Amino acid sequence: MRAFQIHDLETPPTLRDVPRPTAAAGEVVVKVAACGLNFGDLLMMTGRYQERPPLPATLGMEISGTVAEVGNGVHHLRVGQRVIGFGGHGGLADYCALAADRCAPLDDTMDDITAAAFQVAYGTSHLALTKRARLAKGETLLVTGAAGGVGLTAVELGAKLGATVIAAARGAQKLEICKAAGAHHVIDTDTDDLTARVKALGGADVIYETIGGDIFTSAFKACNRGGRIVVIGFAGGTVPPVAANHLLVKNIDLIGFYWGGYLPINPGALYESLGDLMRWHAAGNLAPHVSHVLPIEQAADGFELLRARKSTGKIVITL
């Protein structure tokens, strides 16, 4: 089968011919229809992601597809059933073996492209805002990197949860996409003073921070007393220093959040969140945004779009 793999950390990943996996006990093999790209994949290529599979490794964290094989002890899934799955890696291939409890049935209200783009982006924003940040109706939410995969879902969900949403992104085109997702105010981080603009809007009660570096520092300065800052990632490439004395004086909560990390510590919360989100989508209450759909032969192009921040929402690779 085809698989888009990292062979070593010094050379770019390539499309290779590899053996098709088989299902061990507790696993299923999924015939992959589509795979969503994530910023974590880029970090994995260079060994900088928090999870480091042994090399050679197939990239691709989240998939949609059809169950092709069921291992011993798996009773809730059957061959031929449509599913979504999160394996952390292995998804950019014709077939993917993953733990059966990392899969969920997929009904006909969600197509394969949408499903492959759904789990990480919506799951991250929903749990981060509801469980970790405790976002309340009427509060002001600032989202940085707001046109990206997780950022855009944070804008959409924040607005649906009753917050006033400030979306910060680069360029007029991305800001228009943020407005369409529900942002009440937009800030162009290429030209605007982020701190001054947010303060002029009354400051932020919750900050959903995806970029790091100077953007984190500017957003931090605009956080209201008693506010919460949720650290989602460092898409800008720099982990920022934190002025802990300012946390103390302003009673600010600094909260880390990693969606995949909820699987070992609180899987029930993750699955409950995902179930809620899928029901919202089935009811027509969510509008996933996929800017690029590419075949697996162009997976490298998809990652370059992600690296250069030339995409909005999600990029999906089809098999």
mmCIF file of C-alpha atoms in Angstrom:
data_model
loop_
_atom_site.group_PDB
_atom_site.id
_atom_site.type_symbol
_atom_site.label_atom_id
_atom_site.label_comp_id
_atom_site.label_asym_id
_atom_site.label_seq_id
_atom_site.Cartn_x
_atom_site.Cartn_y
_atom_site.Cartn_z
ATOM 1 C CA MET A 1 0.000 0.000 0.000
ATOM 2 C CA ARG A 2 0.980 3.668 -0.243
ATOM 3 C CA ALA A 3 2.106 5.505 2.898
ATOM 4 C CA PHE A 4 3.494 9.034 3.359
ATOM 5 C CA GLN A 5 6.361 8.389 5.758
ATOM 6 C CA ILE A 6 9.176 9.974 7.712
ATOM 7 C CA HIS A 7 12.258 7.806 7.179
ATOM 8 C CA ASP A 8 14.610 9.940 9.256
ATOM 9 C CA LEU A 9 14.594 13.460 10.718
ATOM 10 C CA GLU A 10 17.114 14.832 8.214
ATOM 11 C CA THR A 11 15.171 14.185 4.991
ATOM 12 C CA PRO A 12 11.648 15.200 3.926
ATOM 13 C CA PRO A 13 8.865 12.599 4.191
ATOM 14 C CA THR A 14 8.040 10.729 0.999
ATOM 15 C CA LEU A 15 5.359 8.463 -0.437
ATOM 16 C CA ARG A 16 6.489 4.837 -0.105
ATOM 17 C CA ASP A 17 5.243 1.330 -0.816
ATOM 18 C CA VAL A 18 4.909 -0.536 2.498
ATOM 19 C CA PRO A 19 3.144 -3.700 3.717
ATOM 20 C CA ARG A 20 -0.535 -3.407 4.587
ATOM 21 C CA PRO A 21 -1.128 -3.648 8.375
ATOM 22 C CA THR A 22 -3.172 -6.350 10.086
ATOM 23 C CA ALA A 23 -5.460 -5.954 13.082
ATOM 24 C CA ALA A 24 -4.047 -7.091 16.429
ATOM 25 C CA ALA A 25 -6.335 -7.824 19.364
ATOM 26 C CA GLY A 26 -8.351 -4.729 20.238
ATOM 27 C CA GLU A 27 -7.567 -3.071 16.910
ATOM 28 C CA VAL A 28 -9.252 -2.416 13.605
ATOM 29 C CA VAL A 29 -7.758 -1.788 10.188
ATOM 30 C CA VAL A 30 -9.460 1.088 8.388
ATOM 31 C CA LYS A 31 -9.431 1.583 4.628
ATOM 32 C CA VAL A 32 -8.658 5.309 4.689
ATOM 33 C CA ALA A 33 -10.831 7.647 2.633
ATOM 34 C CA ALA A 34 -9.338 10.939 3.843
ATOM 35 C CA CYS A 35 -6.830 12.268 6.373
ATOM 36 C CA GLY A 36 -6.728 15.714 7.958
ATOM 37 C CA LEU A 37 -3.389 17.530 8.265
ATOM 38 C CA ASN A 38 -2.401 19.148 11.557
ATOM 39 C CA PHE A 39 0.392 21.415 12.757
ATOM 40 C CA GLY A 40 1.538 18.556 14.993
ATOM 41 C CA ASP A 41 2.448 16.596 11.850
ATOM 42 C CA LEU A 42 4.957 19.315 10.946
ATOM 43 C CA LEU A 43 6.531 19.085 14.396
ATOM 44 C CA MET A 44 6.657 15.286 14.155
ATOM 45 C CA MET A 45 8.692 15.544 10.937
ATOM 46 C CA THR A 46 11.525 17.196 12.872
ATOM 47 C CA GLY A 47 11.187 15.279 16.132
ATOM 48 C CA ARG A 48 9.741 18.248 18.025
ATOM 49 C CA TYR A 49 6.264 16.853 18.736
ATOM 50 C CA GLN A 50 5.361 15.609 22.221
ATOM 51 C CA GLU A 51 4.708 12.134 20.802
ATOM 52 C CA ARG A 52 7.502 10.534 18.773
ATOM 53 C CA PRO A 53 6.632 7.288 17.011
ATOM 54 C CA PRO A 54 9.560 5.015 16.085
ATOM 55 C CA LEU A 55 10.964 5.593 12.609
ATOM 56 C CA PRO A 56 10.102 4.996 9.862
ATOM 57 C CA ALA A 57 6.671 6.397 10.732
ATOM 58 C CA THR A 58 3.596 7.240 8.686
ATOM 59 C CA LEU A 59 2.232 10.742 9.259
ATOM 60 C CA GLY A 60 -1.459 11.612 9.622
ATOM 61 C CA MET A 61 -3.252 11.996 12.954
ATOM 62 C CA GLU A 62 -6.948 11.814 12.072
ATOM 63 C CA ILE A 63 -8.826 9.863 9.441
ATOM 64 C CA SER A 64 -12.168 8.897 8.003
ATOM 65 C CA GLY A 65 -12.779 5.621 6.225
ATOM 66 C CA THR A 66 -14.318 2.150 6.300
ATOM 67 C CA VAL A 67 -13.462 -0.743 8.619
ATOM 68 C CA ALA A 68 -11.632 -3.390 6.574
ATOM 69 C CA GLU A 69 -10.615 -5.806 9.354
ATOM 70 C CA VAL A 70 -11.601 -6.321 12.999
ATOM 71 C CA GLY A 71 -9.232 -7.773 15.598
ATOM 72 C CA ASN A 72 -10.108 -10.145 18.435
ATOM 73 C CA GLY A 73 -12.089 -8.589 21.242
ATOM 74 C CA VAL A 74 -13.632 -5.804 19.146
ATOM 75 C CA HIS A 75 -17.426 -5.964 19.266
ATOM 76 C CA HIS A 76 -18.690 -2.402 18.694
ATOM 77 C CA LEU A 77 -17.373 -2.079 15.117
ATOM 78 C CA ARG A 78 -17.885 -4.269 12.054
ATOM 79 C CA VAL A 79 -16.297 -4.717 8.641
ATOM 80 C CA GLY A 80 -17.787 -2.266 6.128
ATOM 81 C CA GLN A 81 -18.769 0.316 8.772
ATOM 82 C CA ARG A 82 -17.849 3.982 8.197
ATOM 83 C CA VAL A 83 -15.763 5.465 11.017
ATOM 84 C CA ILE A 84 -13.634 8.368 12.095
ATOM 85 C CA GLY A 85 -10.426 7.629 13.956
ATOM 86 C CA PHE A 86 -7.595 9.337 15.810
ATOM 87 C CA GLY A 87 -4.369 7.377 15.977
ATOM 88 C CA GLY A 88 -1.863 10.202 16.417
ATOM 89 C CA HIS A 89 -0.014 8.955 13.330
ATOM 90 C CA GLY A 90 -0.463 6.387 10.561
ATOM 91 C CA GLY A 91 -3.365 8.034 8.736
ATOM 92 C CA LEU A 92 -1.653 9.087 5.503
ATOM 93 C CA ALA A 93 -1.845 5.614 4.010
ATOM 94 C CA ASP A 94 -4.276 3.410 2.127
ATOM 95 C CA TYR A 95 -4.881 1.408 5.322
ATOM 96 C CA CYS A 96 -4.391 2.351 8.963
ATOM 97 C CA ALA A 97 -4.356 0.073 12.018
ATOM 98 C CA LEU A 98 -5.487 1.720 15.231
ATOM 99 C CA ALA A 99 -7.024 0.871 18.580
ATOM 100 C CA ALA A 100 -10.748 0.263 18.214
ATOM 101 C CA ASP A 101 -11.486 2.638 21.091
ATOM 102 C CA ARG A 102 -9.864 5.411 19.031
ATOM 103 C CA CYS A 103 -12.635 5.036 16.401
ATOM 104 C CA ALA A 104 -16.233 6.227 16.374
ATOM 105 C CA PRO A 105 -19.053 5.272 13.996
ATOM 106 C CA LEU A 106 -19.811 7.791 11.278
ATOM 107 C CA ASP A 107 -23.312 8.291 9.916
ATOM 108 C CA ASP A 108 -24.365 9.646 6.545
ATOM 109 C CA THR A 109 -24.807 13.225 7.793
ATOM 110 C CA MET A 110 -21.036 13.751 7.535
ATOM 111 C CA ASP A 111 -19.004 13.145 4.364
ATOM 112 C CA ASP A 112 -15.467 11.738 4.404
ATOM 113 C CA ILE A 113 -13.732 15.085 3.778
ATOM 114 C CA THR A 114 -15.553 16.828 6.613
ATOM 115 C CA ALA A 115 -15.034 13.880 8.941
ATOM 116 C CA ALA A 116 -11.272 13.857 8.360
ATOM 117 C CA ALA A 117 -11.131 17.555 9.277
ATOM 118 C CA PHE A 118 -13.409 17.375 12.292
ATOM 119 C CA GLN A 119 -11.977 15.636 15.337
ATOM 120 C CA VAL A 120 -8.822 17.514 16.306
ATOM 121 C CA ALA A 121 -9.971 21.021 15.383
ATOM 122 C CA TYR A 122 -13.448 20.938 16.892
ATOM 123 C CA GLY A 123 -12.477 18.608 19.729
ATOM 124 C CA THR A 124 -9.610 20.856 20.799
ATOM 125 C CA SER A 125 -11.674 24.034 20.790
ATOM 126 C CA HIS A 126 -14.737 22.544 22.476
ATOM 127 C CA LEU A 127 -12.893 20.959 25.410
ATOM 128 C CA ALA A 128 -10.484 23.890 25.754
ATOM 129 C CA LEU A 129 -13.267 26.467 25.925
ATOM 130 C CA THR A 130 -15.852 24.547 27.957
ATOM 131 C CA LYS A 131 -13.793 22.383 30.339
ATOM 132 C CA ARG A 132 -10.498 24.185 30.698
ATOM 133 C CA ALA A 133 -11.236 27.890 30.158
ATOM 134 C CA ARG A 134 -14.803 27.743 31.529
ATOM 135 C CA LEU A 135 -15.913 30.283 28.941
ATOM 136 C CA ALA A 136 -19.181 31.910 30.057
ATOM 137 C CA LYS A 137 -21.879 33.629 28.063
ATOM 138 C CA GLY A 138 -21.206 37.360 27.804
ATOM 139 C CA GLU A 139 -17.427 37.084 28.235
ATOM 140 C CA THR A 140 -14.948 38.292 25.633
ATOM 141 C CA LEU A 141 -12.868 35.647 23.885
ATOM 142 C CA LEU A 142 -9.688 36.499 21.955
ATOM 143 C CA VAL A 143 -8.545 33.862 19.445
ATOM 144 C CA THR A 144 -5.064 34.144 17.919
ATOM 145 C CA GLY A 145 -4.246 32.334 14.690
ATOM 146 C CA ALA A 146 -7.990 32.559 14.215
ATOM 147 C CA ALA A 147 -8.121 31.446 10.577
ATOM 148 C CA GLY A 148 -6.197 28.218 11.208
ATOM 149 C CA GLY A 149 -7.499 24.712 11.808
ATOM 150 C CA VAL A 150 -8.216 24.972 15.528
ATOM 151 C CA GLY A 151 -8.469 28.770 15.600
ATOM 152 C CA LEU A 152 -11.437 28.946 13.250
ATOM 153 C CA THR A 153 -13.369 26.352 15.245
ATOM 154 C CA ALA A 154 -12.659 28.346 18.420
ATOM 155 C CA VAL A 155 -14.174 31.417 16.760
ATOM 156 C CA GLU A 156 -17.257 29.467 15.687
ATOM 157 C CA LEU A 157 -17.785 27.645 18.986
ATOM 158 C CA GLY A 158 -17.027 30.731 21.090
ATOM 159 C CA ALA A 159 -19.744 32.667 19.285
ATOM 160 C CA LYS A 160 -22.209 29.775 19.694
ATOM 161 C CA LEU A 161 -21.419 29.634 23.412
ATOM 162 C CA GLY A 162 -22.464 33.266 23.756
ATOM 163 C CA ALA A 163 -19.103 35.007 23.950
ATOM 164 C CA THR A 164 -18.063 38.176 22.181
ATOM 165 C CA VAL A 165 -15.316 36.897 19.884
ATOM 166 C CA ILE A 166 -12.251 38.866 18.791
ATOM 167 C CA ALA A 167 -10.407 37.064 15.980
ATOM 168 C CA ALA A 168 -6.745 37.876 15.320
ATOM 169 C CA ALA A 169 -5.246 36.671 12.030
ATOM 170 C CA ARG A 170 -3.023 37.794 9.155
ATOM 171 C CA GLY A 171 -4.502 39.585 6.151
ATOM 172 C CA ALA A 172 -7.906 40.719 4.935
ATOM 173 C CA GLN A 173 -8.875 37.409 3.317
ATOM 174 C CA LYS A 174 -8.374 35.451 6.532
ATOM 175 C CA LEU A 175 -10.253 38.068 8.536
ATOM 176 C CA GLU A 176 -13.257 37.748 6.224
ATOM 177 C CA ILE A 177 -13.291 34.004 6.850
ATOM 178 C CA CYS A 178 -13.206 34.688 10.602
ATOM 179 C CA LYS A 179 -16.191 37.026 10.277
ATOM 180 C CA ALA A 180 -18.097 34.341 8.389
ATOM 181 C CA ALA A 181 -17.367 31.918 11.251
ATOM 182 C CA GLY A 182 -18.940 34.296 13.781
ATOM 183 C CA ALA A 183 -16.240 36.746 14.893
ATOM 184 C CA HIS A 184 -17.669 40.024 16.212
ATOM 185 C CA HIS A 185 -14.372 41.914 15.871
ATOM 186 C CA VAL A 186 -11.244 41.190 13.790
ATOM 187 C CA ILE A 187 -7.620 42.298 14.158
ATOM 188 C CA ASP A 188 -4.959 42.057 11.459
ATOM 189 C CA THR A 189 -1.784 40.988 13.251
ATOM 190 C CA ASP A 190 0.307 42.101 10.265
ATOM 191 C CA THR A 191 -0.694 45.751 10.632
ATOM 192 C CA ASP A 192 -2.599 46.337 13.903
ATOM 193 C CA ASP A 193 -1.376 46.773 17.469
ATOM 194 C CA LEU A 194 -2.947 43.666 19.021
ATOM 195 C CA THR A 195 -2.682 44.816 22.631
ATOM 196 C CA ALA A 196 -4.106 48.274 21.962
ATOM 197 C CA ARG A 197 -6.979 46.994 19.805
ATOM 198 C CA VAL A 198 -8.055 44.363 22.336
ATOM 199 C CA LYS A 199 -7.845 46.809 25.227
ATOM 200 C CA ALA A 200 -9.949 49.297 23.257
ATOM 201 C CA LEU A 201 -12.603 46.582 23.008
ATOM 202 C CA GLY A 202 -12.602 46.095 26.783
ATOM 203 C CA GLY A 203 -9.856 43.480 27.081
ATOM 204 C CA ALA A 204 -10.150 39.703 26.887
ATOM 205 C CA ASP A 205 -11.598 37.452 29.581
ATOM 206 C CA VAL A 206 -10.401 34.298 27.822
ATOM 207 C CA ILE A 207 -7.498 34.037 25.366
ATOM 208 C CA TYR A 208 -7.222 31.022 23.071
ATOM 209 C CA GLU A 209 -3.564 31.232 22.084
ATOM 210 C CA THR A 210 -2.161 29.188 19.197
ATOM 211 C CA ILE A 211 0.857 31.181 17.967
ATOM 212 C CA GLY A 212 3.333 31.824 20.791
ATOM 213 C CA GLY A 213 6.190 34.316 20.559
ATOM 214 C CA ASP A 214 5.352 38.018 20.343
ATOM 215 C CA ILE A 215 1.667 37.310 19.650
ATOM 216 C CA PHE A 216 1.367 35.543 23.006
ATOM 217 C CA THR A 217 3.087 38.453 24.763
ATOM 218 C CA SER A 218 0.805 41.028 23.117
ATOM 219 C CA ALA A 219 -2.319 39.030 23.917
ATOM 220 C CA PHE A 220 -1.173 38.490 27.509
ATOM 221 C CA LYS A 221 -0.967 42.255 28.030
ATOM 222 C CA ALA A 222 -4.612 42.597 26.988
ATOM 223 C CA CYS A 223 -5.928 39.918 29.362
ATOM 224 C CA ASN A 224 -8.388 41.196 31.946
ATOM 225 C CA ARG A 225 -7.985 40.664 35.673
ATOM 226 C CA GLY A 226 -9.281 37.221 36.603
ATOM 227 C CA GLY A 227 -8.922 36.110 32.972
ATOM 228 C CA ARG A 228 -7.814 32.771 31.575
ATOM 229 C CA ILE A 229 -5.187 32.118 28.897
ATOM 230 C CA VAL A 230 -5.351 28.703 27.222
ATOM 231 C CA VAL A 231 -2.094 27.678 25.538
ATOM 232 C CA ILE A 232 -2.959 25.551 22.498
ATOM 233 C CA GLY A 233 0.324 25.604 20.565
ATOM 234 C CA PHE A 234 3.224 27.548 19.121
ATOM 235 C CA ALA A 235 2.541 27.829 15.389
ATOM 236 C CA GLY A 236 4.870 30.831 15.216
ATOM 237 C CA GLY A 237 7.760 28.575 16.215
ATOM 238 C CA THR A 238 8.727 30.282 19.490
ATOM 239 C CA VAL A 239 7.752 29.223 23.006
ATOM 240 C CA PRO A 240 7.231 32.515 24.887
ATOM 241 C CA PRO A 241 8.511 33.403 28.346
ATOM 242 C CA VAL A 242 5.759 34.105 30.873
ATOM 243 C CA ALA A 243 5.775 37.025 33.307
ATOM 244 C CA ALA A 244 4.659 35.049 36.361
ATOM 245 C CA ASN A 245 4.456 38.215 38.481
ATOM 246 C CA HIS A 246 1.773 39.544 36.148
ATOM 247 C CA LEU A 247 -0.154 36.276 36.513
ATOM 248 C CA LEU A 248 -0.063 36.835 40.259
ATOM 249 C CA VAL A 249 -1.017 40.512 40.316
ATOM 250 C CA LYS A 250 -3.872 40.161 37.791
ATOM 251 C CA ASN A 251 -5.121 36.768 39.094
ATOM 252 C CA ILE A 252 -4.772 35.265 35.607
ATOM 253 C CA ASP A 253 -5.019 31.502 35.049
ATOM 254 C CA LEU A 254 -2.488 30.118 32.553
ATOM 255 C CA ILE A 255 -3.838 26.820 31.235
ATOM 256 C CA GLY A 256 -2.176 24.262 28.986
ATOM 257 C CA PHE A 257 -4.335 22.118 26.739
ATOM 258 C CA TYR A 258 -3.479 19.160 24.497
ATOM 259 C CA TRP A 259 -6.518 17.332 23.077
ATOM 260 C CA GLY A 260 -4.761 14.000 22.514
ATOM 261 C CA GLY A 261 -3.503 14.114 26.098
ATOM 262 C CA TYR A 262 -7.081 13.804 27.355
ATOM 263 C CA LEU A 263 -7.230 10.180 26.150
ATOM 264 C CA PRO A 264 -5.133 8.801 29.040
ATOM 265 C CA ILE A 265 -6.365 11.209 31.740
ATOM 266 C CA ASN A 266 -10.073 11.722 30.977
ATOM 267 C CA PRO A 267 -11.241 9.796 27.905
ATOM 268 C CA GLY A 268 -14.866 10.091 28.996
ATOM 269 C CA ALA A 269 -14.761 13.880 28.683
ATOM 270 C CA LEU A 270 -13.188 13.639 25.238
ATOM 271 C CA TYR A 271 -15.737 11.150 23.898
ATOM 272 C CA GLU A 272 -18.648 13.073 25.430
ATOM 273 C CA SER A 273 -17.376 16.258 23.783
ATOM 274 C CA LEU A 274 -16.956 14.574 20.408
ATOM 275 C CA GLY A 275 -20.460 13.087 20.644
ATOM 276 C CA ASP A 276 -21.933 16.518 21.362
ATOM 277 C CA LEU A 277 -20.068 18.018 18.410
ATOM 278 C CA MET A 278 -21.195 15.332 15.992
ATOM 279 C CA ARG A 279 -24.807 15.829 17.076
ATOM 280 C CA TRP A 280 -24.446 19.588 16.551
ATOM 281 C CA HIS A 281 -23.100 18.938 13.070
ATOM 282 C CA ALA A 282 -25.920 16.507 12.253
ATOM 283 C CA ALA A 283 -28.398 19.200 13.311
ATOM 284 C CA GLY A 284 -26.754 21.712 10.955
ATOM 285 C CA ASN A 285 -25.274 23.848 13.740
ATOM 286 C CA LEU A 286 -21.602 23.646 12.702
ATOM 287 C CA ALA A 287 -19.950 24.738 9.455
ATOM 288 C CA PRO A 288 -16.531 23.035 9.031
ATOM 289 C CA HIS A 289 -14.154 24.940 6.759
ATOM 290 C CA VAL A 290 -11.729 23.024 4.498
ATOM 291 C CA SER A 291 -9.645 25.253 2.243
ATOM 292 C CA HIS A 292 -7.708 22.570 0.331
ATOM 293 C CA VAL A 293 -8.421 18.961 -0.666
ATOM 294 C CA LEU A 294 -5.440 17.183 -2.268
ATOM 295 C CA PRO A 295 -4.642 13.590 -3.293
ATOM 296 C CA ILE A 296 -1.985 11.704 -1.337
ATOM 297 C CA GLU A 297 0.466 12.217 -4.208
ATOM 298 C CA GLN A 298 0.375 15.922 -3.255
ATOM 299 C CA ALA A 299 0.684 15.454 0.520
ATOM 300 C CA ALA A 300 4.001 17.328 0.535
ATOM 301 C CA ASP A 301 2.254 20.299 -1.117
ATOM 302 C CA GLY A 302 -0.397 20.200 1.598
ATOM 303 C CA PHE A 303 2.217 20.368 4.324
ATOM 304 C CA GLU A 304 3.943 23.271 2.580
ATOM 305 C CA LEU A 305 0.626 25.169 2.523
ATOM 306 C CA LEU A 306 0.300 24.499 6.256
ATOM 307 C CA ARG A 307 3.896 25.506 6.978
ATOM 308 C CA ALA A 308 3.603 28.734 4.980
ATOM 309 C CA ARG A 309 0.220 29.572 6.561
ATOM 310 C CA LYS A 310 -1.405 29.720 3.133
ATOM 311 C CA SER A 311 -4.414 27.645 4.174
ATOM 312 C CA THR A 312 -7.496 28.485 6.217
ATOM 313 C CA GLY A 313 -9.401 26.029 8.341
ATOM 314 C CA LYS A 314 -8.214 22.541 7.425
ATOM 315 C CA ILE A 315 -6.279 20.789 4.664
ATOM 316 C CA VAL A 316 -7.485 17.275 3.832
ATOM 317 C CA ILE A 317 -5.639 14.574 1.895
ATOM 318 C CA THR A 318 -7.685 11.982 -0.005
ATOM 319 C CA LEU A 319 -6.662 8.386 -0.670
#
